[in-house]
PDB file of C-alpha atoms in Angstrom:
ATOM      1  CA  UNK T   1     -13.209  21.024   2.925  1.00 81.00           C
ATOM      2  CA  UNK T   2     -12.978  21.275  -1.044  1.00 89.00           C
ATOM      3  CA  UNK T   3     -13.383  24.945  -0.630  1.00 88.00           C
ATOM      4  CA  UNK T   4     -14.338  25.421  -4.488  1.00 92.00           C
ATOM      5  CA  UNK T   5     -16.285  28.352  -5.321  1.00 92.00           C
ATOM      6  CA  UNK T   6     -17.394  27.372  -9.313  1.00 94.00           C
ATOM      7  CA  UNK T   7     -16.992  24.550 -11.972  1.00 94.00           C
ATOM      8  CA  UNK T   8     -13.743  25.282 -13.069  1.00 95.00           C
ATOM      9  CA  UNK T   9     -12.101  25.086  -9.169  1.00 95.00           C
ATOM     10  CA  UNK T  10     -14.138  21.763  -8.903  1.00 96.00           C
ATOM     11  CA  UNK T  11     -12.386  20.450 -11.929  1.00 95.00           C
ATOM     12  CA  UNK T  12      -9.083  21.105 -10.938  1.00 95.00           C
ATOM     13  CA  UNK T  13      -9.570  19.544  -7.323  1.00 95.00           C
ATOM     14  CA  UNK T  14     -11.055  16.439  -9.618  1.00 95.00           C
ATOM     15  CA  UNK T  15      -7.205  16.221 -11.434  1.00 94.00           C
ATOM     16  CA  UNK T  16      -5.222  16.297  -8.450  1.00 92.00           C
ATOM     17  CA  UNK T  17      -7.407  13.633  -6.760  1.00 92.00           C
ATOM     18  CA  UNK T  18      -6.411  11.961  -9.933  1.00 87.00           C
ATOM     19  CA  UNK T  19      -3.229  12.372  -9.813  1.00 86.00           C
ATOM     20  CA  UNK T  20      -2.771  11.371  -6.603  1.00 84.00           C
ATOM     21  CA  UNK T  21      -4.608   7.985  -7.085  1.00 81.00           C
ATOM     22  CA  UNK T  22      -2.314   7.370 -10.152  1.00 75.00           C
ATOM     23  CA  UNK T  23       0.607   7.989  -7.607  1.00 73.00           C
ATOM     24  CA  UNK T  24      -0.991   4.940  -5.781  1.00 68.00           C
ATOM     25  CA  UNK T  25      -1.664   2.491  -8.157  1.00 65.00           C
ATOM     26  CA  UNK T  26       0.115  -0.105 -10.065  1.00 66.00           C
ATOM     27  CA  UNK T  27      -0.202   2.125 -13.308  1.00 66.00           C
ATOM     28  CA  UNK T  28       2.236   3.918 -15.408  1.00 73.00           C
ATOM     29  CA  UNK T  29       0.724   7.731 -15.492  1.00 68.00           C
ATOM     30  CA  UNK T  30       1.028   9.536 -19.595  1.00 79.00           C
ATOM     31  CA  UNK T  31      -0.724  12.450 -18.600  1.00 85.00           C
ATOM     32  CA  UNK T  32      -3.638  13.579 -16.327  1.00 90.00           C
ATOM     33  CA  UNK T  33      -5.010  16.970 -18.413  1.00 93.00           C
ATOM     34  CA  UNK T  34      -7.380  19.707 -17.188  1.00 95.00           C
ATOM     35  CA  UNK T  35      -9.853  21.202 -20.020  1.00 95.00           C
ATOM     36  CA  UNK T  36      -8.619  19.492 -23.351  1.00 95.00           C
ATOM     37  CA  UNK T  37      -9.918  19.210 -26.369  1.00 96.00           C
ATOM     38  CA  UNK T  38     -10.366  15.420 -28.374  1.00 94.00           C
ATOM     39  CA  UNK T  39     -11.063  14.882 -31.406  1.00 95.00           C
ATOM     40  CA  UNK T  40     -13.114  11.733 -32.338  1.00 95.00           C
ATOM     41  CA  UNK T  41     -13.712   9.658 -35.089  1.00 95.00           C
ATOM     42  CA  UNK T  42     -15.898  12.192 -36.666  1.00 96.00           C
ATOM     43  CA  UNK T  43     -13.920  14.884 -36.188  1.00 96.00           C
ATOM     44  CA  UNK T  44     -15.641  16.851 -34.195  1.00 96.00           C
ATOM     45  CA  UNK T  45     -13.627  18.379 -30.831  1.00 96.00           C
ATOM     46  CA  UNK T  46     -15.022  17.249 -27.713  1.00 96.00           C
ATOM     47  CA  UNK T  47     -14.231  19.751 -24.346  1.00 96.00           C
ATOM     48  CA  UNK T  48     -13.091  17.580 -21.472  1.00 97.00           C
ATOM     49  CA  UNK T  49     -12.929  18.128 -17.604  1.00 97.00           C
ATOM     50  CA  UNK T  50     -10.383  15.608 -17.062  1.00 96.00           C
ATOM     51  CA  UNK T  51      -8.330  13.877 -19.698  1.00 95.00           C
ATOM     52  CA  UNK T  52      -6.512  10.787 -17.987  1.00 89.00           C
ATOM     53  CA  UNK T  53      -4.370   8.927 -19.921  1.00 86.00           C
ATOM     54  CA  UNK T  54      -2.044   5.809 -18.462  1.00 81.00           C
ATOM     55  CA  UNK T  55      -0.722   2.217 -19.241  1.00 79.00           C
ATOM     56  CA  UNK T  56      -1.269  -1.311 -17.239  1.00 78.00           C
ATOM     57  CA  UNK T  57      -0.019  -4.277 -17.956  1.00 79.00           C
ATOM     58  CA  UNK T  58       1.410  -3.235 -21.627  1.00 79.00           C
ATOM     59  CA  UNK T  59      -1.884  -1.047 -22.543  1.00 82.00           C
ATOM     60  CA  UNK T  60      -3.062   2.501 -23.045  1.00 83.00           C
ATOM     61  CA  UNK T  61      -6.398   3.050 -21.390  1.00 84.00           C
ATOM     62  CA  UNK T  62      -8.175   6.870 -21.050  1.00 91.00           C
ATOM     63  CA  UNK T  63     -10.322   7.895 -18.752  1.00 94.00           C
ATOM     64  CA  UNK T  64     -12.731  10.674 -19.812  1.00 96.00           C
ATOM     65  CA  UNK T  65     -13.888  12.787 -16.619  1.00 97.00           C
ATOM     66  CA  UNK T  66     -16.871  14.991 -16.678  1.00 97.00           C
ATOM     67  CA  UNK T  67     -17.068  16.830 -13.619  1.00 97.00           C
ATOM     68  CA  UNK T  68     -20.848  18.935 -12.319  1.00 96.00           C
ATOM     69  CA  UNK T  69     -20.369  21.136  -9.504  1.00 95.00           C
ATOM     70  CA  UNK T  70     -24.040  20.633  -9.092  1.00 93.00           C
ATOM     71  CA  UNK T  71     -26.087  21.894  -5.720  1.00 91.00           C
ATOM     72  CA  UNK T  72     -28.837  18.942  -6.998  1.00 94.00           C
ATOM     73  CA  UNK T  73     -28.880  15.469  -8.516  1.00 96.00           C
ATOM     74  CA  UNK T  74     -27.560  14.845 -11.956  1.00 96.00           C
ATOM     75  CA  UNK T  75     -29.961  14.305 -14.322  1.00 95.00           C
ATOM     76  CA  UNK T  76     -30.012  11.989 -17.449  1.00 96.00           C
ATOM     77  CA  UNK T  77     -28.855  14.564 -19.882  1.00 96.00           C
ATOM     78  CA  UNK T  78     -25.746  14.603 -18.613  1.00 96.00           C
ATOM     79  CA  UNK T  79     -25.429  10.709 -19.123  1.00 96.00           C
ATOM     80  CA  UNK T  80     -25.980  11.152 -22.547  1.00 96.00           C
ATOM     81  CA  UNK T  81     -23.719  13.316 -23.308  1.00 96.00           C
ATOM     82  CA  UNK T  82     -20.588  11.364 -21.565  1.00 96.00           C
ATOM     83  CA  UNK T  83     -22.350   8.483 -23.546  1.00 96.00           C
ATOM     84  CA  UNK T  84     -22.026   9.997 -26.768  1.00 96.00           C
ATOM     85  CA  UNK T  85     -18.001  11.188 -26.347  1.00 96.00           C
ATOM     86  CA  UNK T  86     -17.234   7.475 -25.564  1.00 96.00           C
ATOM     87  CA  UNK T  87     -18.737   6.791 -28.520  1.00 95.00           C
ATOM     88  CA  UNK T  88     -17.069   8.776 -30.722  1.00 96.00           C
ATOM     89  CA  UNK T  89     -13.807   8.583 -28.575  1.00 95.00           C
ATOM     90  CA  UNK T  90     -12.472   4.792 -29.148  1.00 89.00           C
ATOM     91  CA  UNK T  91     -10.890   2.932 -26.523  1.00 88.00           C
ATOM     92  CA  UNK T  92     -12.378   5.437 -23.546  1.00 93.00           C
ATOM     93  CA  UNK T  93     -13.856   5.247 -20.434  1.00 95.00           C
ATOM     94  CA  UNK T  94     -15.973   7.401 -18.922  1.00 96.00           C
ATOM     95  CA  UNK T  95     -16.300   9.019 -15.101  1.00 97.00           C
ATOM     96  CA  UNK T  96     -19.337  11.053 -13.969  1.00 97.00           C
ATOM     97  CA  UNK T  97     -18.296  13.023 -11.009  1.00 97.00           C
ATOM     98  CA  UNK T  98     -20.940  15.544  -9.241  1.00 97.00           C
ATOM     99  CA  UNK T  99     -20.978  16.412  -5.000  1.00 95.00           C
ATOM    100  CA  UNK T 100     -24.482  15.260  -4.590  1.00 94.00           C
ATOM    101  CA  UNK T 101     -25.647  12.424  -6.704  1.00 95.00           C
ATOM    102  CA  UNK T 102     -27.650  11.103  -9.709  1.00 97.00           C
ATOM    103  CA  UNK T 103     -31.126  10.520 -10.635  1.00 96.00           C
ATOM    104  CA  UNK T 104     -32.383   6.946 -10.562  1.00 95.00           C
ATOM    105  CA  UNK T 105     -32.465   6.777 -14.671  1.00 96.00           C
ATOM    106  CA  UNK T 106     -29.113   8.160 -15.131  1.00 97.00           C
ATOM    107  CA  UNK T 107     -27.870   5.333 -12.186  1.00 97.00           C
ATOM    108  CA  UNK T 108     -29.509   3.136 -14.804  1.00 97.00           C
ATOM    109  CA  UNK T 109     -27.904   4.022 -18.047  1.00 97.00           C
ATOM    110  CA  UNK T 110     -24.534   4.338 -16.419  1.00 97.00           C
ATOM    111  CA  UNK T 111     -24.588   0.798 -14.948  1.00 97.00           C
ATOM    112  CA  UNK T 112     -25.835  -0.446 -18.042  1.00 97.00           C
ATOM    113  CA  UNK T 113     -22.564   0.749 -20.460  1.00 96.00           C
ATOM    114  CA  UNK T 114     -20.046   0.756 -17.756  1.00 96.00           C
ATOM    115  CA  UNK T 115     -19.927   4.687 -16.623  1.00 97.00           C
ATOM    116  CA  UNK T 116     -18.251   4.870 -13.075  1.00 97.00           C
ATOM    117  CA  UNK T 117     -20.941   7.279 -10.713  1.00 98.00           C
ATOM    118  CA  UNK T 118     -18.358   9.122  -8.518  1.00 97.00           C
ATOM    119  CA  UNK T 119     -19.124  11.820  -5.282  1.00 97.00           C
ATOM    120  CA  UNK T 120     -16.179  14.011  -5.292  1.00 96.00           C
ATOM    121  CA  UNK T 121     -17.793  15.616  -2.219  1.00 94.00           C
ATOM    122  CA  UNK T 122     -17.129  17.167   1.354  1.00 92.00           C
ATOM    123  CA  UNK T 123     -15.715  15.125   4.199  1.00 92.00           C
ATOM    124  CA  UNK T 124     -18.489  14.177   6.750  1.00 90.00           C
ATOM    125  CA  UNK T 125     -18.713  12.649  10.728  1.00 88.00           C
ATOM    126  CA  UNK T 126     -20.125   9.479   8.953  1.00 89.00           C
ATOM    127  CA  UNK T 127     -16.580   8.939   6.958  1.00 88.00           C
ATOM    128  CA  UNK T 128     -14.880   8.304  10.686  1.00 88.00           C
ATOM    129  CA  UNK T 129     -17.215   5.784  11.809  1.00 88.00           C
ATOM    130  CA  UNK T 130     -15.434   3.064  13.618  1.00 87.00           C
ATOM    131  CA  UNK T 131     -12.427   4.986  13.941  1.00 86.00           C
ATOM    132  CA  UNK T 132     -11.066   8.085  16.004  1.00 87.00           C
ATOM    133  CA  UNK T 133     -12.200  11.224  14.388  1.00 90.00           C
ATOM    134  CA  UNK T 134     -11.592  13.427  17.574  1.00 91.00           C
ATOM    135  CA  UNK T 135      -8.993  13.405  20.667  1.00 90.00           C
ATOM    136  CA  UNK T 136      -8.125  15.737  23.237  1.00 92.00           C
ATOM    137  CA  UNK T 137      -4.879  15.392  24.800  1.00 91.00           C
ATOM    138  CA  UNK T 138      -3.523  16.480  28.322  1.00 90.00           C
ATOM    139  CA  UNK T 139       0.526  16.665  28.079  1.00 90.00           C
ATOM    140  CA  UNK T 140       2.289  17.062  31.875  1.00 87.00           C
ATOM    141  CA  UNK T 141       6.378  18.215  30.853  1.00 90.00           C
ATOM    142  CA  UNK T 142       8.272  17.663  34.350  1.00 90.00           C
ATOM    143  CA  UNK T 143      11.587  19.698  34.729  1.00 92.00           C
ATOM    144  CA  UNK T 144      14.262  19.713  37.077  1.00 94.00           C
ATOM    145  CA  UNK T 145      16.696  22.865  37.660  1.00 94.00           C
ATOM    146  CA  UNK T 146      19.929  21.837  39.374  1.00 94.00           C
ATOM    147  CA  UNK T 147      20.663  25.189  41.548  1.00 94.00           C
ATOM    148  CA  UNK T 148      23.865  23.873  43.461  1.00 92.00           C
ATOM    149  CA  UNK T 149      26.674  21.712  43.877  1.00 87.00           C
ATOM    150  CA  UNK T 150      28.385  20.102  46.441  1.00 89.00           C
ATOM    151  CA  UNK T 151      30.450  17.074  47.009  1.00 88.00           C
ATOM    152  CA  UNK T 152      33.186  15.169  49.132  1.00 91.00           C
ATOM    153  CA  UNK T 153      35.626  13.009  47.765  1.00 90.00           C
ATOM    154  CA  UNK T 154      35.991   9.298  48.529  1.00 92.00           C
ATOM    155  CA  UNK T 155      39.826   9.899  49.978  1.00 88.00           C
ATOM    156  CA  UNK T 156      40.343   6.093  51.117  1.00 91.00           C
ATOM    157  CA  UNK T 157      39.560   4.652  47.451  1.00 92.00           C
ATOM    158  CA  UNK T 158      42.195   3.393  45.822  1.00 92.00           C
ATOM    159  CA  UNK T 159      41.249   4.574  42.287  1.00 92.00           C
ATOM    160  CA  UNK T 160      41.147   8.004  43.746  1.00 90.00           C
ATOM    161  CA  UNK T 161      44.590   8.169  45.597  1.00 90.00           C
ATOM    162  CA  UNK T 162      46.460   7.083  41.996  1.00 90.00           C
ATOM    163  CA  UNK T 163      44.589   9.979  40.154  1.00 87.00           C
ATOM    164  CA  UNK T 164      45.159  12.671  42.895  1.00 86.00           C
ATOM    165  CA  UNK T 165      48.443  11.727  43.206  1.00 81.00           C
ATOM    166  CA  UNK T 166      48.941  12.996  46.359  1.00 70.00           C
ATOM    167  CA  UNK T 167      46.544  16.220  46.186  1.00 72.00           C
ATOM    168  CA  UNK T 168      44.271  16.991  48.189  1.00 63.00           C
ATOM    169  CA  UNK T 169      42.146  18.941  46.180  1.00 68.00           C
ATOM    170  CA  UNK T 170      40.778  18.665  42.725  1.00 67.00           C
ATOM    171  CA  UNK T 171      38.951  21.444  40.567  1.00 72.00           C
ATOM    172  CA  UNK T 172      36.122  20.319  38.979  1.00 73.00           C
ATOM    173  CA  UNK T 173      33.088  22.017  36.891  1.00 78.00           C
ATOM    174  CA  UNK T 174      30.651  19.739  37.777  1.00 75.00           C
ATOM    175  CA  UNK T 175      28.104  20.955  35.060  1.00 77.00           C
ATOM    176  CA  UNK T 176      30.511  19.553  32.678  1.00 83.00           C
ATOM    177  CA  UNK T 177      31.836  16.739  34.239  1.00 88.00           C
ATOM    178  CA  UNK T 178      31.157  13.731  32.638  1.00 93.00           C
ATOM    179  CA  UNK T 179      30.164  10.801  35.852  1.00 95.00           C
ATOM    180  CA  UNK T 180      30.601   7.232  35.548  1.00 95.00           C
ATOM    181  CA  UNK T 181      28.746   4.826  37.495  1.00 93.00           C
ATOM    182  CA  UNK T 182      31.064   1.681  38.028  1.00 85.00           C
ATOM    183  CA  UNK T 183      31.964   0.601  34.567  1.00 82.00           C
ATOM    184  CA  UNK T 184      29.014   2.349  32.532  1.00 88.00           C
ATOM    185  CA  UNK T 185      29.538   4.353  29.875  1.00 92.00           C
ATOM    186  CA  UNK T 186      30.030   8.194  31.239  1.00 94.00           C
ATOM    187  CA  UNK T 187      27.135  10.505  30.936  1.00 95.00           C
ATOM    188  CA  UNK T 188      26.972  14.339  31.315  1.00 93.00           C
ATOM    189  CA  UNK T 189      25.902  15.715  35.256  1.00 92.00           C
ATOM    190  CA  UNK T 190      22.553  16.349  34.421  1.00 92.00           C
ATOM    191  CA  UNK T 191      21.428  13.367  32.981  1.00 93.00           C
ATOM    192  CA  UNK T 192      23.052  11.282  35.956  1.00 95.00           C
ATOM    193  CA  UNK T 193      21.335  13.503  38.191  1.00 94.00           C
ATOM    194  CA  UNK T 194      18.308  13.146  36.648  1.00 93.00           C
ATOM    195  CA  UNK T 195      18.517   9.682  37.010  1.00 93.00           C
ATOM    196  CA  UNK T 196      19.180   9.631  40.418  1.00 94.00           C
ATOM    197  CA  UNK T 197      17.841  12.664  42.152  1.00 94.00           C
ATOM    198  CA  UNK T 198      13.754  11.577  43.368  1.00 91.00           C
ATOM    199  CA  UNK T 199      11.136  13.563  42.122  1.00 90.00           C
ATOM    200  CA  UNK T 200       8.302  14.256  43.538  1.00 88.00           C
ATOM    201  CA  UNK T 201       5.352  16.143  42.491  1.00 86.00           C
ATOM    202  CA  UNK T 202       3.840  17.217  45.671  1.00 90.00           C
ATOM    203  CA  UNK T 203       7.350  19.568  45.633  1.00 93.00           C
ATOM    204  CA  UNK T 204       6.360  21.687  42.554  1.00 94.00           C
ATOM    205  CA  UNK T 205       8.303  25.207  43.048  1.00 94.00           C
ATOM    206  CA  UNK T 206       9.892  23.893  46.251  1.00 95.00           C
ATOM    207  CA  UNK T 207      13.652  24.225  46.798  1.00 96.00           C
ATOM    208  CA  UNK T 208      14.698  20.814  48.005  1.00 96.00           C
ATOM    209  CA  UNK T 209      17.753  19.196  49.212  1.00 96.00           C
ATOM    210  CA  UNK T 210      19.124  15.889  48.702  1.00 96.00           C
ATOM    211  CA  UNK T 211      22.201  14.134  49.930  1.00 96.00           C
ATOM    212  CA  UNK T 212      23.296  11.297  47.294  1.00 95.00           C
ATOM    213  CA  UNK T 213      25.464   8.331  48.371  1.00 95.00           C
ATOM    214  CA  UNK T 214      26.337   6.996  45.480  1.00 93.00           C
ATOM    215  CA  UNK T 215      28.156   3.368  45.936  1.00 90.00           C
ATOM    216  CA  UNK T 216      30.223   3.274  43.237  1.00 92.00           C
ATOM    217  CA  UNK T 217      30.463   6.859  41.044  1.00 95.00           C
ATOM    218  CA  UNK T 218      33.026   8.809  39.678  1.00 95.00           C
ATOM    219  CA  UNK T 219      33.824  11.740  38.221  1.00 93.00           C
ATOM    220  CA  UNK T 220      36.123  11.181  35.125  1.00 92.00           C
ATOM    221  CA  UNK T 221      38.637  13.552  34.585  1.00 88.00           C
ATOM    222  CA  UNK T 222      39.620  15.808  31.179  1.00 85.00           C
ATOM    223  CA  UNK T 223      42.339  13.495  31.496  1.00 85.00           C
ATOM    224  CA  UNK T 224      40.714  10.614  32.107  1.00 88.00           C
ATOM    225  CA  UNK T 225      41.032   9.244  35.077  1.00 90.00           C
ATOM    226  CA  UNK T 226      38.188   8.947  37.775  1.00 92.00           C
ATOM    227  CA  UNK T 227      37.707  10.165  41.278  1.00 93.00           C
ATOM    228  CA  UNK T 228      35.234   8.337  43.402  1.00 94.00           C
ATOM    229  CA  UNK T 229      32.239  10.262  44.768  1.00 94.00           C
ATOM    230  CA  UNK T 230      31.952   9.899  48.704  1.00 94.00           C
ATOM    231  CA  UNK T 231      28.452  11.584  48.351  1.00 95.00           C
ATOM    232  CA  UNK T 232      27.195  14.710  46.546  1.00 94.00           C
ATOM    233  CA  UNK T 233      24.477  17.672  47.706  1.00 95.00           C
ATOM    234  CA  UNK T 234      22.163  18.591  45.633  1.00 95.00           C
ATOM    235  CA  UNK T 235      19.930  22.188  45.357  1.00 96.00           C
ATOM    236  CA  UNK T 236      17.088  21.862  43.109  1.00 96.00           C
ATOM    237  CA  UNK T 237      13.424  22.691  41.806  1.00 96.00           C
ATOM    238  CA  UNK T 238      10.840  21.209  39.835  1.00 95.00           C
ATOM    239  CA  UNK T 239       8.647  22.925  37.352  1.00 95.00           C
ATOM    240  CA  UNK T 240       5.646  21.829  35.381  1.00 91.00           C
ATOM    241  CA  UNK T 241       3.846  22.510  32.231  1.00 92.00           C
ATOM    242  CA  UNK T 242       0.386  21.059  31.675  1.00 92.00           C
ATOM    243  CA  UNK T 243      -0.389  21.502  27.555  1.00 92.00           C
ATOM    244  CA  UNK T 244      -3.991  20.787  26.286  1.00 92.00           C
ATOM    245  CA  UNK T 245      -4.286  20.158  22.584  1.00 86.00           C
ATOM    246  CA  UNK T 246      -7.182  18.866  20.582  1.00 91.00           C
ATOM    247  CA  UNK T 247      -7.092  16.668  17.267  1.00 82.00           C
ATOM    248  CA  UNK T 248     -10.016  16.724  14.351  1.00 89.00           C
ATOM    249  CA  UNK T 249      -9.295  14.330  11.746  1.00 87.00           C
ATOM    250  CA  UNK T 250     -11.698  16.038   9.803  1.00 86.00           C
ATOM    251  CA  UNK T 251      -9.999  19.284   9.381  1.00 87.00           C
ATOM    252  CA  UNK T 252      -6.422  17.010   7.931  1.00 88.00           C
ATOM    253  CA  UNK T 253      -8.755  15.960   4.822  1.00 91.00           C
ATOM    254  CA  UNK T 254     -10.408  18.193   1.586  1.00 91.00           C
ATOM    255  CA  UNK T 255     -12.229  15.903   0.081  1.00 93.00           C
ATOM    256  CA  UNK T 256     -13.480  12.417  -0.449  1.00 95.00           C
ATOM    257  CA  UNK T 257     -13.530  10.389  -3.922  1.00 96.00           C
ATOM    258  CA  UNK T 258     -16.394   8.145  -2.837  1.00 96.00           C
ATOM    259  CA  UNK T 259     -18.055   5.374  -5.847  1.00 96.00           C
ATOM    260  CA  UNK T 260     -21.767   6.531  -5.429  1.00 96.00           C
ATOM    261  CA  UNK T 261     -23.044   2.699  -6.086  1.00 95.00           C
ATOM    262  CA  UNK T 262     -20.935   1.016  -3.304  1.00 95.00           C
ATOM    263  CA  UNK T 263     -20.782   4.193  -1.094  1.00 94.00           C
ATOM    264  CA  UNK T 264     -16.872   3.002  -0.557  1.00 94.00           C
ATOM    265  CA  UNK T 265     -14.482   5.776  -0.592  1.00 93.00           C
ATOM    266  CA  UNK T 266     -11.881   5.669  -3.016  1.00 92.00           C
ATOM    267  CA  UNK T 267      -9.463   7.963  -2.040  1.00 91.00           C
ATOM    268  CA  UNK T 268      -9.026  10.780   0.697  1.00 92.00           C
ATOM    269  CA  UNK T 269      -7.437  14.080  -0.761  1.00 91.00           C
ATOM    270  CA  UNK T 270      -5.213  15.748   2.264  1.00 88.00           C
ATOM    271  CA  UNK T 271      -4.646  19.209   2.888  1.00 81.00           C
TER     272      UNK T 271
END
């Protein structure tokens, strides 16, 4: 929501949408200006909401703002007076900007000398139709905990007599032993297992048991060399976590810039 409380608020929400669309566009930004004075050709000082200055294409073009934080429709007064600073401000153009609308003669005199009719308003259901505005999302997070370890040795492999080297027994911390299946690239205990161990979720909070025959796995040593896994017991639990979340796109935007002839929104200011 704009969440303005007066004029002056609504003014300053108006520059930043302006400076963000500047941001956007193919234009090289000289100033976007809150509350200025300008003097015109008859030197009189004329109070502006929003002074925007910029260059395209080699030119200087301004952009005189005048923003009504109005509860009701504009009415032609209001016209006339942004009609009168382009006059006496050469080389301007001129923006009405107001949260509810115009009256039908102002709509007319506007059109007729070029005055762009802008909503700088709330964001509303309506602005989402055609797309998602809302979503509610279910996210399930699996997890296994590996309890216990146990595992034999494949004593007949060949591999596995050359590393040994004649013992019998090898020390191992199999949390961080790196495993190697055939002539993959090692990964840590726990991702193997989690590759290979089944889960199932009918076993949620269950301590299970598997047995793992591996055909060809190895544990690679700190020195390098591998010892082939005969086959490996496995203590374990699964957990889950069900997380509900819900998504308004509604509440990610402030405001709307919306061209009150065409209805087509010009820009979207964010949060």
């Amino acid at each position: 929501m704009l969440d303005v409380q007066n004029s002056t608020e609504y003014e300053k929400v108006a520059q930043k949408v302006y400076q963000a669309i500047l941001a956007t566009n193919d234009v090289q930004t000289i100033e976007v200006l809150h509350n200025v004075q300008i003097t015109g050709r008859s030197g009189v000082a004329h109070q502006i909401d929003v002074y925007w200055r910029y260059l395209k294409d080699g030119t200087e073009h301004q952009v005189l703002v005048e923003c009504k934080y109005y509860g009701l429709r504009i009415d032609l007064i209001h016209a006339r007076n942004l009609l009168g600073l382009l006059t006496d401000i050469p080389n301007s153009q001129g923006v009405l900007l107001t949260t509810v609308g115009f009256q039908k003669g102002v709509v007319k005199l506007c059109n007729f000398y070029g005055i762009s009719l802008k909503r700088l308003r709330n964001p509303q259901g309506s602005d989402w139709d055609g797309f998602i505005q809302k979503a509610e999302i279910e996210g399930r997070f699996h997890k296994t905990d590996y309890l216990d370890f146990s595992l034999k040795i494949d004593g007949k492999d060949a591999e596995t007599i050359r590393s040994l080297d004649g013992d019998s027994q090898v020390s191992v911390n199999l949390r961080e032993a790196q495993i190697q299946d055939g002539t993959h690239f090692p990964v840590d205990m726990v991702t193997w297992l989690d590759r290979n161990v089944p889960f199932d979720e009918s076993q949620i909070d269950t301590l299970l048991i598997v047995t793992l025959t591996p055909p060809t796995t190895y544990i690679v040593l700190p020195s390098g060399e591998r010892v082939k896994i005969l086959h490996l017991n496995v203590q374990y639990m699964h957990s889950r976590r069900i997380i509900n979340f819900g998504f308004d796109a509604m509440d990610l935007v402030r405001g709307v810039l919306e061209d009150f002839n065409t209805k087509e929104i010009d820009y979207t200011l964010h949060h």
